[in-house]
Amino acid sequence: MGNTIFSKIINREIPADIVYETDSVLAFRDIKPQAPTHILIIPKIEIPSVRELSGKEHSQLLGDMIDAANAVAKKEKIDQDGFRLVLNCGANAGQEVYHLHIHLLGGRKMNWPPG
Ligand code: 5GP
């Protein structure tokens, strides 16, 4: 098992700054942070992107990822000032790692529209 760098992080084959973990999800700091807080929330099972999400089981998993994002935002003390969740899907969105992940960004004012 394990096609991407994130699978290696799940399996502890390569190091990461893990900040939160449950039975279904893992959260760790992005190696190239784009904000004072930049954390990736990933499912422990391999799903390449949003495109492959369907059905109740995946809805539950996505719910777990959002719960994790809220818990981490609170832990990082960015929940009150606000934060941004980003899910890049496919080439035009700039997805680099084909293991589903939510970017949790905070600690500074965000711009809109995104680049
Ligand atoms: P994407 O562009 O696919 O939405 O985002 C992938 C993210 O994964 C990027 O922000 C990138 O910096 C991060 N990343 C890539 N490789 C590693 C790694 O080995 N460790 C960590 N912690 N983050 C990584």
PDB file of C-alpha atoms and ligand atoms in Angstrom:
ATOM      1  CA  MET A   1       0.000   0.000   0.000  1.00  0.00           C
ATOM      2  CA  GLY A   2       1.124   3.554  -0.589  1.00  0.00           C
ATOM      3  CA  ASN A   3       1.519   5.400  -3.865  1.00  0.00           C
ATOM      4  CA  THR A   4       2.161   8.949  -2.733  1.00  0.00           C
ATOM      5  CA  ILE A   5       4.367  10.765  -0.269  1.00  0.00           C
ATOM      6  CA  PHE A   6       1.319  11.128   2.011  1.00  0.00           C
ATOM      7  CA  SER A   7       0.938   7.349   2.277  1.00  0.00           C
ATOM      8  CA  LYS A   8       4.548   7.254   3.434  1.00  0.00           C
ATOM      9  CA  ILE A   9       3.705   9.870   6.090  1.00  0.00           C
ATOM     10  CA  ILE A  10       0.696   7.792   7.230  1.00  0.00           C
ATOM     11  CA  ASN A  11       2.941   4.722   7.485  1.00  0.00           C
ATOM     12  CA  ARG A  12       5.651   6.733   9.301  1.00  0.00           C
ATOM     13  CA  GLU A  13       8.135   5.870   6.544  1.00  0.00           C
ATOM     14  CA  ILE A  14       9.032   9.556   6.212  1.00  0.00           C
ATOM     15  CA  PRO A  15       8.818  12.182   8.965  1.00  0.00           C
ATOM     16  CA  ALA A  16       6.166  14.875   9.251  1.00  0.00           C
ATOM     17  CA  ASP A  17       5.109  17.325  11.946  1.00  0.00           C
ATOM     18  CA  ILE A  18       1.868  15.548  12.875  1.00  0.00           C
ATOM     19  CA  VAL A  19      -0.523  17.739  14.869  1.00  0.00           C
ATOM     20  CA  TYR A  20      -3.699  15.629  15.026  1.00  0.00           C
ATOM     21  CA  GLU A  21      -4.776  12.059  14.392  1.00  0.00           C
ATOM     22  CA  THR A  22      -7.926   9.951  14.601  1.00  0.00           C
ATOM     23  CA  ASP A  23      -8.767   6.455  13.346  1.00  0.00           C
ATOM     24  CA  SER A  24      -9.721   7.889   9.944  1.00  0.00           C
ATOM     25  CA  VAL A  25      -7.651  11.067   9.421  1.00  0.00           C
ATOM     26  CA  LEU A  26      -4.198  12.529   9.942  1.00  0.00           C
ATOM     27  CA  ALA A  27      -3.148  16.205  10.073  1.00  0.00           C
ATOM     28  CA  PHE A  28       0.405  17.511   9.657  1.00  0.00           C
ATOM     29  CA  ARG A  29       2.159  20.776   8.837  1.00  0.00           C
ATOM     30  CA  ASP A  30       2.747  21.581   5.167  1.00  0.00           C
ATOM     31  CA  ILE A  31       6.439  21.426   4.268  1.00  0.00           C
ATOM     32  CA  LYS A  32       6.117  24.730   2.312  1.00  0.00           C
ATOM     33  CA  PRO A  33       3.743  26.815   4.440  1.00  0.00           C
ATOM     34  CA  GLN A  34       1.776  29.554   2.666  1.00  0.00           C
ATOM     35  CA  ALA A  35       0.498  31.097   5.919  1.00  0.00           C
ATOM     36  CA  PRO A  36       1.590  31.169   9.588  1.00  0.00           C
ATOM     37  CA  THR A  37      -0.624  28.105  10.068  1.00  0.00           C
ATOM     38  CA  HIS A  38      -0.714  25.718   7.097  1.00  0.00           C
ATOM     39  CA  ILE A  39      -1.819  22.197   7.916  1.00  0.00           C
ATOM     40  CA  LEU A  40      -2.851  19.348   5.627  1.00  0.00           C
ATOM     41  CA  ILE A  41      -5.733  17.106   6.662  1.00  0.00           C
ATOM     42  CA  ILE A  42      -5.795  13.754   4.902  1.00  0.00           C
ATOM     43  CA  PRO A  43      -7.809  10.534   5.085  1.00  0.00           C
ATOM     44  CA  LYS A  44      -5.849   7.437   6.088  1.00  0.00           C
ATOM     45  CA  ILE A  45      -7.285   5.553   3.135  1.00  0.00           C
ATOM     46  CA  GLU A  46      -6.084   6.304  -0.368  1.00  0.00           C
ATOM     47  CA  ILE A  47      -8.422   8.472  -2.437  1.00  0.00           C
ATOM     48  CA  PRO A  48      -6.656  10.447  -5.182  1.00  0.00           C
ATOM     49  CA  SER A  49      -8.877  13.547  -5.244  1.00  0.00           C
ATOM     50  CA  VAL A  50     -12.356  15.036  -4.782  1.00  0.00           C
ATOM     51  CA  ARG A  51     -13.250  13.554  -8.186  1.00  0.00           C
ATOM     52  CA  GLU A  52     -13.248  10.047  -6.702  1.00  0.00           C
ATOM     53  CA  LEU A  53     -15.561  10.936  -3.798  1.00  0.00           C
ATOM     54  CA  SER A  54     -19.038   9.413  -3.821  1.00  0.00           C
ATOM     55  CA  GLY A  55     -21.523   7.770  -1.530  1.00  0.00           C
ATOM     56  CA  LYS A  56     -22.285   7.780   2.185  1.00  0.00           C
ATOM     57  CA  GLU A  57     -18.970   6.301   3.303  1.00  0.00           C
ATOM     58  CA  HIS A  58     -17.027   9.121   1.655  1.00  0.00           C
ATOM     59  CA  SER A  59     -19.490  11.718   3.006  1.00  0.00           C
ATOM     60  CA  GLN A  60     -18.730  10.422   6.491  1.00  0.00           C
ATOM     61  CA  LEU A  61     -15.004  10.587   5.794  1.00  0.00           C
ATOM     62  CA  LEU A  62     -15.256  14.162   4.499  1.00  0.00           C
ATOM     63  CA  GLY A  63     -17.191  14.993   7.670  1.00  0.00           C
ATOM     64  CA  ASP A  64     -14.354  13.497   9.716  1.00  0.00           C
ATOM     65  CA  MET A  65     -11.877  15.687   7.800  1.00  0.00           C
ATOM     66  CA  ILE A  66     -13.936  18.826   8.513  1.00  0.00           C
ATOM     67  CA  ASP A  67     -14.217  17.846  12.195  1.00  0.00           C
ATOM     68  CA  ALA A  68     -10.434  17.463  12.243  1.00  0.00           C
ATOM     69  CA  ALA A  69      -9.993  20.882  10.563  1.00  0.00           C
ATOM     70  CA  ASN A  70     -12.167  22.501  13.240  1.00  0.00           C
ATOM     71  CA  ALA A  71     -10.308  20.725  16.047  1.00  0.00           C
ATOM     72  CA  VAL A  72      -6.913  21.735  14.639  1.00  0.00           C
ATOM     73  CA  ALA A  73      -8.049  25.343  14.014  1.00  0.00           C
ATOM     74  CA  LYS A  74      -9.043  25.525  17.676  1.00  0.00           C
ATOM     75  CA  LYS A  75      -5.773  23.948  18.805  1.00  0.00           C
ATOM     76  CA  GLU A  76      -3.821  26.449  16.663  1.00  0.00           C
ATOM     77  CA  LYS A  77      -5.979  29.305  18.028  1.00  0.00           C
ATOM     78  CA  ILE A  78      -7.052  30.483  14.567  1.00  0.00           C
ATOM     79  CA  ASP A  79     -10.711  29.507  14.961  1.00  0.00           C
ATOM     80  CA  GLN A  80     -11.910  32.905  16.190  1.00  0.00           C
ATOM     81  CA  ASP A  81     -10.117  35.145  13.666  1.00  0.00           C
ATOM     82  CA  GLY A  82     -11.008  32.810  10.815  1.00  0.00           C
ATOM     83  CA  PHE A  83      -9.273  30.442   8.453  1.00  0.00           C
ATOM     84  CA  ARG A  84      -9.502  29.039   4.952  1.00  0.00           C
ATOM     85  CA  LEU A  85     -10.001  25.439   3.825  1.00  0.00           C
ATOM     86  CA  VAL A  86      -8.792  24.566   0.319  1.00  0.00           C
ATOM     87  CA  LEU A  87      -9.302  21.395  -1.701  1.00  0.00           C
ATOM     88  CA  ASN A  88      -7.362  21.445  -4.977  1.00  0.00           C
ATOM     89  CA  CYS A  89      -8.702  18.996  -7.554  1.00  0.00           C
ATOM     90  CA  GLY A  90      -6.760  18.230 -10.711  1.00  0.00           C
ATOM     91  CA  ALA A  91      -4.267  20.058 -12.889  1.00  0.00           C
ATOM     92  CA  ASN A  92      -6.016  23.415 -13.300  1.00  0.00           C
ATOM     93  CA  ALA A  93      -6.345  23.758  -9.527  1.00  0.00           C
ATOM     94  CA  GLY A  94      -2.645  22.965  -9.124  1.00  0.00           C
ATOM     95  CA  GLN A  95      -3.056  19.654  -7.296  1.00  0.00           C
ATOM     96  CA  GLU A  96       0.435  18.201  -6.808  1.00  0.00           C
ATOM     97  CA  VAL A  97      -0.177  15.245  -4.521  1.00  0.00           C
ATOM     98  CA  TYR A  98      -2.848  12.774  -5.598  1.00  0.00           C
ATOM     99  CA  HIS A  99      -3.930  11.771  -2.109  1.00  0.00           C
ATOM    100  CA  LEU A 100      -7.033  13.718  -1.046  1.00  0.00           C
ATOM    101  CA  HIS A 101      -6.183  16.557   1.337  1.00  0.00           C
ATOM    102  CA  ILE A 102      -7.679  19.719   2.790  1.00  0.00           C
ATOM    103  CA  HIS A 103      -5.345  22.683   3.274  1.00  0.00           C
ATOM    104  CA  LEU A 104      -6.088  24.521   6.539  1.00  0.00           C
ATOM    105  CA  LEU A 105      -4.659  28.036   6.254  1.00  0.00           C
ATOM    106  CA  GLY A 106      -4.745  30.744   8.894  1.00  0.00           C
ATOM    107  CA  GLY A 107      -2.883  33.241  11.019  1.00  0.00           C
ATOM    108  CA  ARG A 108      -3.085  36.045   8.450  1.00  0.00           C
ATOM    109  CA  LYS A 109      -5.679  37.866   6.366  1.00  0.00           C
ATOM    110  CA  MET A 110      -6.482  35.913   3.192  1.00  0.00           C
ATOM    111  CA  ASN A 111      -7.016  37.462  -0.239  1.00  0.00           C
ATOM    112  CA  TRP A 112      -9.987  36.833  -2.496  1.00  0.00           C
ATOM    113  CA  PRO A 113     -10.217  35.886  -5.332  1.00  0.00           C
ATOM    114  CA  PRO A 114      -7.422  33.325  -4.972  1.00  0.00           C
ATOM    115  CA  GLY A 115      -4.641  33.343  -7.563  1.00  0.00           C
TER     116      GLY A 115
HETATM  117  P1  5GP B   1      -1.693  20.342  -3.564  1.00  0.00           P
HETATM  118  O1  5GP B   1      -1.013  21.308  -4.483  1.00  0.00           O
HETATM  119  O2  5GP B   1      -1.611  18.919  -4.085  1.00  0.00           O
HETATM  120  O3  5GP B   1      -3.080  20.751  -3.175  1.00  0.00           O
HETATM  121  O4  5GP B   1      -0.869  20.404  -2.216  1.00  0.00           O
HETATM  122  C1  5GP B   1       0.119  19.524  -1.844  1.00  0.00           C
HETATM  123  C2  5GP B   1       0.823  20.119  -0.650  1.00  0.00           C
HETATM  124  O5  5GP B   1       1.646  19.120  -0.073  1.00  0.00           O
HETATM  125  C3  5GP B   1       1.734  21.304  -0.982  1.00  0.00           C
HETATM  126  O6  5GP B   1       1.297  22.458  -0.257  1.00  0.00           O
HETATM  127  C4  5GP B   1       3.129  20.835  -0.569  1.00  0.00           C
HETATM  128  O7  5GP B   1       3.900  21.852  -0.001  1.00  0.00           O
HETATM  129  C5  5GP B   1       2.814  19.712   0.423  1.00  0.00           C
HETATM  130  N1  5GP B   1       3.824  18.673   0.475  1.00  0.00           N
HETATM  131  C6  5GP B   1       4.376  18.020  -0.590  1.00  0.00           C
HETATM  132  N2  5GP B   1       5.243  17.080  -0.170  1.00  0.00           N
HETATM  133  C7  5GP B   1       5.232  17.145   1.193  1.00  0.00           C
HETATM  134  C8  5GP B   1       5.943  16.409   2.194  1.00  0.00           C
HETATM  135  O8  5GP B   1       6.750  15.531   1.927  1.00  0.00           O
HETATM  136  N3  5GP B   1       5.667  16.739   3.495  1.00  0.00           N
HETATM  137  C9  5GP B   1       4.771  17.712   3.835  1.00  0.00           C
HETATM  138  N4  5GP B   1       4.584  17.943   5.132  1.00  0.00           N
HETATM  139  N5  5GP B   1       4.101  18.420   2.908  1.00  0.00           N
HETATM  140  C10 5GP B   1       4.336  18.144   1.600  1.00  0.00           C
END
